[in-house]
C-alpha positions as YAML, in Angstrom:
chain: A
units: angstrom
residues:
- id: 1
  name: MET
  ca: [14.89, -65.83, -59.38]
- id: 2
  name: ASP
  ca: [11.79, -66.62, -61.46]
- id: 3
  name: ASP
  ca: [9.28, -64.02, -62.72]
- id: 4
  name: MET
  ca: [6.71, -64.58, -59.98]
- id: 5
  name: THR
  ca: [9.35, -64.34, -57.22]
- id: 6
  name: ALA
  ca: [10.80, -61.14, -58.69]
- id: 7
  name: GLU
  ca: [7.34, -59.63, -59.05]
- id: 8
  name: SER
  ca: [6.45, -60.54, -55.46]
- id: 9
  name: VAL
  ca: [9.62, -58.90, -54.15]
- id: 10
  name: LEU
  ca: [8.90, -55.72, -56.11]
- id: 11
  name: ARG
  ca: [5.30, -55.61, -54.90]
- id: 12
  name: VAL
  ca: [6.39, -55.94, -51.27]
- id: 13
  name: ALA
  ca: [9.05, -53.26, -51.66]
- id: 14
  name: ASN
  ca: [6.73, -50.92, -53.58]
- id: 15
  name: PRO
  ca: [3.14, -51.86, -52.73]
- id: 16
  name: PRO
  ca: [0.61, -50.16, -55.04]
- id: 17
  name: ARG
  ca: [-1.82, -47.72, -53.49]
- id: 18
  name: ARG
  ca: [-5.22, -49.23, -53.09]
- id: 19
  name: LEU
  ca: [-8.24, -47.88, -54.90]
- id: 20
  name: SER
  ca: [-9.90, -46.76, -51.66]
- id: 21
  name: THR
  ca: [-6.83, -44.69, -50.74]
- id: 22
  name: ILE
  ca: [-6.80, -42.93, -54.10]
- id: 23
  name: ILE
  ca: [-10.54, -42.19, -54.06]
- id: 24
  name: SER
  ca: [-10.32, -40.85, -50.50]
- id: 25
  name: GLN
  ca: [-7.45, -38.55, -51.47]
- id: 26
  name: LEU
  ca: [-9.28, -37.27, -54.55]
- id: 27
  name: ALA
  ca: [-12.40, -36.55, -52.49]
- id: 28
  name: ALA
  ca: [-10.42, -34.74, -49.80]
- id: 29
  name: GLU
  ca: [-8.41, -32.60, -52.25]
- id: 30
  name: ALA
  ca: [-11.23, -31.84, -54.71]
- id: 31
  name: GLU
  ca: [-11.76, -28.14, -55.38]
- id: 32
  name: GLY
  ca: [-14.02, -28.61, -58.40]
- id: 33
  name: PRO
  ca: [-15.50, -31.35, -60.61]
- id: 34
  name: ILE
  ca: [-13.61, -34.65, -60.69]
- id: 35
  name: SER
  ca: [-13.02, -35.75, -64.28]
- id: 36
  name: VAL
  ca: [-12.29, -39.26, -65.52]
- id: 37
  name: GLU
  ca: [-8.93, -37.96, -66.74]
- id: 38
  name: ARG
  ca: [-8.01, -36.79, -63.26]
- id: 39
  name: ILE
  ca: [-8.98, -40.14, -61.77]
- id: 40
  name: ARG
  ca: [-7.03, -41.99, -64.47]
- id: 41
  name: ASN
  ca: [-3.94, -39.93, -63.79]
- id: 42
  name: ALA
  ca: [-4.26, -40.53, -60.06]
- id: 43
  name: LEU
  ca: [-4.54, -44.27, -60.66]
- id: 44
  name: ASP
  ca: [-1.61, -44.27, -63.09]
- id: 45
  name: ASP
  ca: [-2.78, -44.51, -66.69]
- id: 46
  name: ARG
  ca: [-1.04, -47.87, -67.12]
- id: 47
  name: SER
  ca: [-3.01, -49.51, -64.32]
- id: 48
  name: PHE
  ca: [-5.57, -51.55, -66.21]
- id: 49
  name: ALA
  ca: [-6.78, -53.39, -63.10]
- id: 50
  name: ALA
  ca: [-7.44, -50.12, -61.27]
- id: 51
  name: MET
  ca: [-9.35, -48.63, -64.20]
- id: 52
  name: LEU
  ca: [-11.40, -51.80, -64.60]
- id: 53
  name: ALA
  ca: [-12.28, -51.62, -60.91]
- id: 54
  name: LEU
  ca: [-13.15, -47.93, -61.17]
- id: 55
  name: PHE
  ca: [-15.52, -48.28, -64.13]
- id: 56
  name: ALA
  ca: [-17.04, -51.43, -62.60]
- id: 57
  name: ILE
  ca: [-17.80, -49.43, -59.44]
- id: 58
  name: LEU
  ca: [-19.41, -46.68, -61.52]
- id: 59
  name: ASN
  ca: [-21.69, -49.28, -63.11]
- id: 60
  name: LEU
  ca: [-22.69, -50.50, -59.65]
- id: 61
  name: LEU
  ca: [-23.87, -47.07, -58.50]
- id: 62
  name: PRO
  ca: [-27.63, -46.35, -58.41]
- id: 63
  name: PHE
  ca: [-27.80, -44.17, -61.52]
- id: 64
  name: PRO
  ca: [-31.00, -43.87, -63.62]
- id: 65
  name: PRO
  ca: [-31.90, -46.74, -66.01]
- id: 66
  name: GLY
  ca: [-30.01, -46.58, -69.28]
- id: 67
  name: THR
  ca: [-26.86, -45.12, -67.70]
- id: 68
  name: THR
  ca: [-24.94, -48.31, -68.53]
- id: 69
  name: LEU
  ca: [-25.11, -47.24, -72.20]
- id: 70
  name: ILE
  ca: [-22.78, -44.42, -71.11]
- id: 71
  name: LEU
  ca: [-20.77, -46.09, -68.34]
- id: 72
  name: GLY
  ca: [-20.52, -49.52, -69.98]
- id: 73
  name: PRO
  ca: [-18.46, -48.62, -73.10]
- id: 74
  name: PRO
  ca: [-15.46, -47.29, -71.08]
- id: 75
  name: LEU
  ca: [-15.34, -50.66, -69.31]
- id: 76
  name: VAL
  ca: [-15.38, -52.40, -72.70]
- id: 77
  name: ILE
  ca: [-12.59, -50.13, -74.00]
- id: 78
  name: VAL
  ca: [-10.32, -50.83, -71.00]
- id: 79
  name: ALA
  ca: [-10.95, -54.59, -71.10]
- id: 80
  name: ALA
  ca: [-10.35, -54.74, -74.87]
- id: 81
  name: GLN
  ca: [-7.00, -52.99, -74.60]
- id: 82
  name: MET
  ca: [-6.00, -55.31, -71.77]
- id: 83
  name: ALA
  ca: [-7.04, -58.35, -73.83]
- id: 84
  name: LEU
  ca: [-4.92, -57.10, -76.74]
- id: 85
  name: GLY
  ca: [-1.88, -56.81, -74.47]
- id: 86
  name: LEU
  ca: [-1.39, -53.06, -74.77]
- id: 87
  name: ASN
  ca: [1.03, -51.54, -72.29]
- id: 88
  name: ARG
  ca: [-0.53, -48.09, -72.02]
- id: 89
  name: LEU
  ca: [-4.18, -47.35, -71.48]
- id: 90
  name: TRP
  ca: [-5.92, -45.04, -73.98]
- id: 91
  name: LEU
  ca: [-9.34, -43.48, -73.49]
- id: 92
  name: PRO
  ca: [-11.14, -41.15, -75.91]
- id: 93
  name: ARG
  ca: [-11.33, -37.49, -74.97]
- id: 94
  name: MET
  ca: [-15.11, -37.62, -74.67]
- id: 95
  name: ILE
  ca: [-14.73, -40.11, -71.83]
- id: 96
  name: LEU
  ca: [-11.77, -38.38, -70.19]
- id: 97
  name: ASP
  ca: [-13.74, -35.13, -70.02]
- id: 98
  name: LYS
  ca: [-16.70, -36.69, -68.22]
- id: 99
  name: SER
  ca: [-16.85, -35.49, -64.62]
- id: 100
  name: LEU
  ca: [-18.77, -35.55, -61.36]
- id: 101
  name: GLY
  ca: [-19.29, -32.45, -59.25]
- id: 102
  name: ARG
  ca: [-17.18, -32.19, -56.13]
- id: 103
  name: ASP
  ca: [-20.10, -32.56, -53.72]
- id: 104
  name: ARG
  ca: [-21.56, -35.49, -55.69]
- id: 105
  name: PHE
  ca: [-18.17, -37.23, -55.78]
- id: 106
  name: ARG
  ca: [-17.68, -36.75, -52.04]
- id: 107
  name: ALA
  ca: [-21.18, -38.00, -51.27]
- id: 108
  name: LEU
  ca: [-20.65, -41.14, -53.35]
- id: 109
  name: SER
  ca: [-17.25, -41.65, -51.70]
- id: 110
  name: ARG
  ca: [-18.70, -41.42, -48.19]
- id: 111
  name: ARG
  ca: [-21.46, -43.84, -49.11]
- id: 112
  name: HIS
  ca: [-19.50, -46.54, -50.89]
- id: 113
  name: LEU
  ca: [-15.92, -46.37, -49.55]
- id: 114
  name: PRO
  ca: [-16.73, -48.35, -46.37]
- id: 115
  name: ARG
  ca: [-17.87, -51.28, -48.52]
- id: 116
  name: LEU
  ca: [-14.77, -51.08, -50.69]
- id: 117
  name: LEU
  ca: [-12.55, -50.93, -47.59]
- id: 118
  name: LYS
  ca: [-14.18, -54.05, -46.16]
- id: 119
  name: LEU
  ca: [-13.60, -55.87, -49.44]
- id: 120
  name: GLU
  ca: [-9.97, -54.72, -49.68]
- id: 121
  name: ARG
  ca: [-9.25, -56.01, -46.16]
- id: 122
  name: LEU
  ca: [-10.12, -59.51, -47.35]
- id: 123
  name: ILE
  ca: [-7.79, -59.36, -50.36]
- id: 124
  name: LYS
  ca: [-4.28, -60.80, -50.14]
- id: 125
  name: PRO
  ca: [-1.84, -62.64, -52.42]
- id: 126
  name: ARG
  ca: [-2.86, -66.32, -52.38]
- id: 127
  name: ASN
  ca: [-3.39, -69.26, -54.73]
- id: 128
  name: TRP
  ca: [-2.79, -67.17, -57.85]
- id: 129
  name: PRO
  ca: [-3.25, -69.59, -60.78]
- id: 130
  name: PHE
  ca: [-0.98, -67.82, -63.27]
- id: 131
  name: SER
  ca: [2.81, -67.86, -63.50]
- id: 132
  name: GLY
  ca: [3.36, -65.19, -66.16]
- id: 133
  name: ARG
  ca: [1.98, -61.67, -65.86]
- id: 134
  name: ASP
  ca: [1.55, -60.79, -69.57]
- id: 135
  name: TRP
  ca: [-0.34, -63.98, -70.39]
- id: 136
  name: ALA
  ca: [-2.48, -63.65, -67.25]
- id: 137
  name: ASP
  ca: [-3.36, -60.01, -67.99]
- id: 138
  name: ARG
  ca: [-4.47, -60.84, -71.54]
- id: 139
  name: PHE
  ca: [-6.49, -63.87, -70.46]
- id: 140
  name: ILE
  ca: [-8.22, -61.89, -67.71]
- id: 141
  name: GLY
  ca: [-8.74, -59.06, -70.19]
- id: 142
  name: TRP
  ca: [-10.74, -61.37, -72.47]
- id: 143
  name: ILE
  ca: [-12.86, -62.54, -69.54]
- id: 144
  name: CYS
  ca: [-13.55, -58.96, -68.48]
- id: 145
  name: LEU
  ca: [-14.32, -57.99, -72.08]
- id: 146
  name: VAL
  ca: [-17.13, -60.57, -72.28]
- id: 147
  name: LEU
  ca: [-18.51, -59.41, -68.93]
- id: 148
  name: SER
  ca: [-18.17, -55.75, -69.91]
- id: 149
  name: ILE
  ca: [-20.21, -56.32, -73.05]
- id: 150
  name: ALA
  ca: [-22.84, -57.98, -70.84]
- id: 151
  name: VAL
  ca: [-22.86, -54.83, -68.66]
- id: 152
  name: THR
  ca: [-23.88, -52.71, -71.65]
- id: 153
  name: LEU
  ca: [-26.80, -54.93, -72.68]
- id: 154
  name: PRO
  ca: [-30.22, -53.32, -72.13]
- id: 155
  name: VAL
  ca: [-31.37, -56.03, -69.73]
- id: 156
  name: PRO
  ca: [-33.29, -54.79, -66.66]
- id: 157
  name: LEU
  ca: [-30.95, -55.04, -63.66]
- id: 158
  name: GLY
  ca: [-28.75, -57.26, -65.82]
- id: 159
  name: ASN
  ca: [-25.66, -55.08, -65.53]
- id: 160
  name: TRP
  ca: [-25.18, -55.33, -61.77]
- id: 161
  name: LEU
  ca: [-23.84, -58.87, -61.45]
- id: 162
  name: PRO
  ca: [-21.38, -58.73, -64.39]
- id: 163
  name: ALA
  ca: [-20.13, -55.33, -63.16]
- id: 164
  name: LEU
  ca: [-19.60, -56.79, -59.67]
- id: 165
  name: SER
  ca: [-17.80, -59.74, -61.24]
- id: 166
  name: VAL
  ca: [-15.44, -57.41, -63.13]
- id: 167
  name: LEU
  ca: [-14.77, -55.52, -59.89]
- id: 168
  name: LEU
  ca: [-13.86, -58.70, -58.02]
- id: 169
  name: ILE
  ca: [-11.63, -59.94, -60.86]
- id: 170
  name: ALA
  ca: [-9.89, -56.56, -61.16]
- id: 171
  name: LEU
  ca: [-9.20, -56.40, -57.42]
- id: 172
  name: ALA
  ca: [-8.00, -60.00, -57.50]
- id: 173
  name: LEU
  ca: [-5.60, -59.13, -60.32]
- id: 174
  name: SER
  ca: [-4.24, -56.12, -58.48]
- id: 175
  name: GLU
  ca: [-3.31, -58.22, -55.44]
- id: 176
  name: ARG
  ca: [-2.84, -61.65, -57.09]
- id: 177
  name: ASP
  ca: [-5.64, -63.11, -54.98]
- id: 178
  name: GLY
  ca: [-6.61, -66.44, -56.53]
- id: 179
  name: MET
  ca: [-9.55, -67.06, -54.21]
- id: 180
  name: LEU
  ca: [-11.15, -63.75, -55.11]
- id: 181
  name: PHE
  ca: [-10.42, -64.43, -58.79]
- id: 182
  name: TYR
  ca: [-12.30, -67.73, -58.65]
- id: 183
  name: ALA
  ca: [-15.20, -66.05, -56.85]
- id: 184
  name: GLY
  ca: [-15.33, -63.39, -59.57]
- id: 185
  name: ILE
  ca: [-15.30, -66.02, -62.33]
- id: 186
  name: LEU
  ca: [-18.13, -68.01, -60.72]
- id: 187
  name: LEU
  ca: [-20.18, -64.84, -60.26]
- id: 188
  name: GLY
  ca: [-19.49, -63.88, -63.87]
- id: 189
  name: ILE
  ca: [-20.71, -67.26, -65.15]
- id: 190
  name: LEU
  ca: [-23.84, -66.94, -63.01]
- id: 191
  name: SER
  ca: [-24.48, -63.43, -64.34]
- id: 192
  name: LEU
  ca: [-24.20, -64.59, -67.96]
- id: 193
  name: ILE
  ca: [-26.59, -67.49, -67.30]
- id: 194
  name: ILE
  ca: [-29.12, -65.11, -65.75]
- id: 195
  name: ILE
  ca: [-28.83, -62.63, -68.63]
- id: 196
  name: ALA
  ca: [-29.24, -65.45, -71.19]
- id: 197
  name: ALA
  ca: [-32.30, -66.72, -69.30]
- id: 198
  name: VAL
  ca: [-33.86, -63.24, -69.19]
- id: 199
  name: ILE
  ca: [-33.25, -62.65, -72.89]
- id: 200
  name: GLY
  ca: [-34.52, -66.12, -73.77]
- id: 201
  name: THR
  ca: [-37.67, -65.66, -71.69]
- id: 202
  name: ALA
  ca: [-38.31, -62.24, -73.18]
- id: 203
  name: GLY
  ca: [-37.86, -63.66, -76.68]
- id: 204
  name: ALA
  ca: [-40.26, -66.52, -75.95]
- id: 205
  name: ILE
  ca: [-42.90, -64.13, -74.59]
- id: 206
  name: ALA
  ca: [-42.50, -61.82, -77.58]
- id: 207
  name: GLY
  ca: [-42.87, -64.79, -79.90]
- id: 208
  name: MET
  ca: [-46.10, -65.84, -78.21]
- id: 209
  name: LEU
  ca: [-47.51, -62.31, -78.33]
- id: 210
  name: PHE
  ca: [-46.74, -61.67, -81.97]
- id: 211
  name: SER
  ca: [-47.23, -65.14, -83.40]
...
């Protein structure tokens, strides 16, 4: 039995809980603020794909401008560790202690879970382009690292598309969905082209103004 066959058998026998299920449970059981540490523990602190998806979702929420300078670095940290092939996820205490109030967390869950559920219904194992898990995880980690750095750039509305791309790639990794992976890659390339165009245009305008 090869690695992919063995992995497939294990995943069928012990299917991982989906992100929507975990978020729903946290919202229902919350008796106080929900910290990043609590969410990480619920996701299993070795689940890089789940943490990538979580921080990507946070960067998609309608927070005030400049919030990506706070929410972007955790995404970079997770992607970097995945790219380096680490087996256990580490996050600094200052990130683990960040929290959302119970009512705020529940409100965000009610608002965004239906969209996540619709997306999860479309995900299934198919056309996965990688045969080995370790190599695939590291390769995808490097892709997500580039996109995560793009999320943190102070480009107006420039964080949304790369964050969405990371979310799609993370969900694709969790279910070995090749079609969703390709969609995430194409969206990521598009997002980087748009960011480069915005930065280039801004630079050209600044050069004209100050020349």
